[in-house]
Amino acid sequence: MQIGILCSGGDAPGMNACLRAIVRTAVSEGHEIVGFMDGYQGILNQDFYVGSVGANRLFMRTVSGIVKNGGTILHSSRCPEFATPEGTQKAAEILDKLGVDALIPIGGNGTLTGAHELGKVWKGQIIGCPGTIDNDLNGTDFTIGFKTAVQTAVEAVDKLRDTASSHHRMFLVELMGRHCGFITLHTAIAAGCEVACIPEAPLNVEEVVEKLEDLKKRGKTSIITVVAEGYQDGVLALQNKLKEAGCPYPMRSVVLGHLLRGGDPCPDDRILAAQTGNMAVRGILAGETDKMAGVQNNQPVLVPLEEAIQGHREVPKDLIQLLDKVSR
Ligand code: F6P
């Protein structure tokens, strides 16, 4: 069997570990792996990963040493052409021409939405792996890269706390996550932040100021407010609005941006990557298609792609309440 692999959308720490698990599982069962460069664009351009031996294949040793590396050896992109019906059809025809029997795309919501659409026009099997820092896919407890991104955010916030505390300031820290507040909420709890502004439980400017005044009365001399990028118009606009509304602390703003996508994956992300990569290959060999490999309660599972990509994955309400309790 010939299995195609690719990474698409925003890169996430652990994508390499996932590629490694896919290659090792499939090759040890006697199957061939072809890697497409730059996500779905690599199918349209017929651009393959070429290893040091000059072959368009990934072997056991091709993936040696990459388990610990951030980024992706296949590189990634967002591919507007693939997202059109014509582009999807063209990709299906190219995969057939190349003799690819199955495809394992690694990525987030956009990537797996593309995979589901491809499955409607291509006869090959498709099983996706959840690779995104955003944790915005259903059917898996976590996505590959999320825990590393939270770790990076917590390390940054810990450093900012030193200055916030020395200068009796409030820092507003904007964190990625697209429309989801998962990274922001987890960071807030782990780093002891006082306020989290997330799309799922939006506080308005007056409510934030009220909370800050209350915290000031309780003797808090420094504040960290983490702000999800999907909350209102971004952190700088929020800083201005808070100033106008009488924020009781001097403020500084920091946008962590793509910093959260980089760095070596943490052990949990490497393990999740190994579990889902292995599960994706096992699913394909068992004849499954139109699925995502996930992990629920530490057990690898296959869930329908349609379910994985559906709607907005809500952050747990009990974590929002927990933050409120422990940040007083
Ligand atoms: O999906 C991952 C992510 O990093 C989001 O958190 C963010 O909104 C987006 O990608 C940024 O995309 P780009 O790297 O294309 O600017």
JSON list of N, CA and C and ligand atoms in Angstrom, two decimals, residues 10-11 78 132-134 176-178 183 229 258 261, ligand 1:
[
{"chain": "A", "resi": 10, "resn": "GLY", "atom": "N", "xyz": [-1.33, 25.83, 10.37]},
{"chain": "A", "resi": 10, "resn": "GLY", "atom": "CA", "xyz": [-0.28, 26.30, 11.28]},
{"chain": "A", "resi": 10, "resn": "GLY", "atom": "C", "xyz": [0.52, 25.13, 11.82]},
{"chain": "A", "resi": 11, "resn": "ASP", "atom": "N", "xyz": [1.85, 25.25, 11.80]},
{"chain": "A", "resi": 11, "resn": "ASP", "atom": "CA", "xyz": [2.66, 24.14, 12.35]},
{"chain": "A", "resi": 11, "resn": "ASP", "atom": "C", "xyz": [2.43, 24.05, 13.86]},
{"chain": "A", "resi": 78, "resn": "ARG", "atom": "N", "xyz": [-1.02, 27.09, 4.15]},
{"chain": "A", "resi": 78, "resn": "ARG", "atom": "CA", "xyz": [-2.47, 27.13, 3.95]},
{"chain": "A", "resi": 78, "resn": "ARG", "atom": "C", "xyz": [-2.64, 27.19, 2.43]},
{"chain": "A", "resi": 132, "resn": "THR", "atom": "N", "xyz": [-2.54, 20.80, 16.00]},
{"chain": "A", "resi": 132, "resn": "THR", "atom": "CA", "xyz": [-2.77, 22.25, 16.11]},
{"chain": "A", "resi": 132, "resn": "THR", "atom": "C", "xyz": [-2.61, 22.68, 17.56]},
{"chain": "A", "resi": 133, "resn": "ILE", "atom": "N", "xyz": [-2.06, 23.86, 17.75]},
{"chain": "A", "resi": 133, "resn": "ILE", "atom": "CA", "xyz": [-1.95, 24.36, 19.13]},
{"chain": "A", "resi": 133, "resn": "ILE", "atom": "C", "xyz": [-3.31, 24.77, 19.69]},
{"chain": "A", "resi": 134, "resn": "ASP", "atom": "N", "xyz": [-4.32, 24.95, 18.82]},
{"chain": "A", "resi": 134, "resn": "ASP", "atom": "CA", "xyz": [-5.57, 25.59, 19.23]},
{"chain": "A", "resi": 134, "resn": "ASP", "atom": "C", "xyz": [-6.48, 24.70, 20.09]},
{"chain": "A", "resi": 176, "resn": "MET", "atom": "N", "xyz": [-2.40, 33.16, 21.14]},
{"chain": "A", "resi": 176, "resn": "MET", "atom": "CA", "xyz": [-3.06, 32.58, 19.96]},
{"chain": "A", "resi": 176, "resn": "MET", "atom": "C", "xyz": [-4.13, 31.57, 20.38]},
{"chain": "A", "resi": 177, "resn": "GLY", "atom": "N", "xyz": [-4.82, 31.05, 19.40]},
{"chain": "A", "resi": 177, "resn": "GLY", "atom": "CA", "xyz": [-5.88, 30.06, 19.65]},
{"chain": "A", "resi": 177, "resn": "GLY", "atom": "C", "xyz": [-7.04, 30.24, 18.69]},
{"chain": "A", "resi": 178, "resn": "ARG", "atom": "N", "xyz": [-6.84, 31.10, 17.71]},
{"chain": "A", "resi": 178, "resn": "ARG", "atom": "CA", "xyz": [-7.89, 31.42, 16.71]},
{"chain": "A", "resi": 178, "resn": "ARG", "atom": "C", "xyz": [-9.20, 31.79, 17.42]},
{"chain": "A", "resi": 183, "resn": "ILE", "atom": "N", "xyz": [-6.08, 27.79, 25.06]},
{"chain": "A", "resi": 183, "resn": "ILE", "atom": "CA", "xyz": [-4.70, 28.12, 25.45]},
{"chain": "A", "resi": 183, "resn": "ILE", "atom": "C", "xyz": [-4.73, 29.19, 26.55]},
{"chain": "A", "resi": 229, "resn": "GLU", "atom": "N", "xyz": [-6.70, 35.66, 21.32]},
{"chain": "A", "resi": 229, "resn": "GLU", "atom": "CA", "xyz": [-6.71, 36.49, 20.11]},
{"chain": "A", "resi": 229, "resn": "GLU", "atom": "C", "xyz": [-8.12, 36.62, 19.52]},
{"chain": "A", "resi": 258, "resn": "HIS", "atom": "N", "xyz": [3.29, 34.02, 17.31]},
{"chain": "A", "resi": 258, "resn": "HIS", "atom": "CA", "xyz": [3.79, 32.73, 16.81]},
{"chain": "A", "resi": 258, "resn": "HIS", "atom": "C", "xyz": [4.82, 32.07, 17.73]},
{"chain": "A", "resi": 261, "resn": "ARG", "atom": "N", "xyz": [3.96, 28.65, 18.74]},
{"chain": "A", "resi": 261, "resn": "ARG", "atom": "CA", "xyz": [3.99, 27.52, 17.80]},
{"chain": "A", "resi": 261, "resn": "ARG", "atom": "C", "xyz": [5.36, 26.85, 17.73]},
{"chain": "B", "resi": 1, "resn": "F6P", "atom": "O1", "xyz": [-4.20, 27.49, 13.98]},
{"chain": "B", "resi": 1, "resn": "F6P", "atom": "C1", "xyz": [-2.98, 27.80, 14.57]},
{"chain": "B", "resi": 1, "resn": "F6P", "atom": "C2", "xyz": [-2.79, 29.30, 14.60]},
{"chain": "B", "resi": 1, "resn": "F6P", "atom": "O2", "xyz": [-1.53, 29.58, 15.18]},
{"chain": "B", "resi": 1, "resn": "F6P", "atom": "C3", "xyz": [-3.89, 30.09, 15.31]},
{"chain": "B", "resi": 1, "resn": "F6P", "atom": "O3", "xyz": [-3.75, 30.05, 16.71]},
{"chain": "B", "resi": 1, "resn": "F6P", "atom": "C4", "xyz": [-3.71, 31.45, 14.70]},
{"chain": "B", "resi": 1, "resn": "F6P", "atom": "O4", "xyz": [-4.91, 32.17, 14.73]},
{"chain": "B", "resi": 1, "resn": "F6P", "atom": "C5", "xyz": [-3.31, 31.15, 13.29]},
{"chain": "B", "resi": 1, "resn": "F6P", "atom": "O5", "xyz": [-2.78, 29.83, 13.29]},
{"chain": "B", "resi": 1, "resn": "F6P", "atom": "C6", "xyz": [-2.26, 32.06, 12.71]},
{"chain": "B", "resi": 1, "resn": "F6P", "atom": "O6", "xyz": [-2.04, 31.70, 11.40]},
{"chain": "B", "resi": 1, "resn": "F6P", "atom": "P1", "xyz": [-0.84, 32.23, 10.51]},
{"chain": "B", "resi": 1, "resn": "F6P", "atom": "O7", "xyz": [0.42, 31.57, 10.97]},
{"chain": "B", "resi": 1, "resn": "F6P", "atom": "O8", "xyz": [-1.21, 31.80, 9.13]},
{"chain": "B", "resi": 1, "resn": "F6P", "atom": "O9", "xyz": [-0.79, 33.70, 10.69]}
]
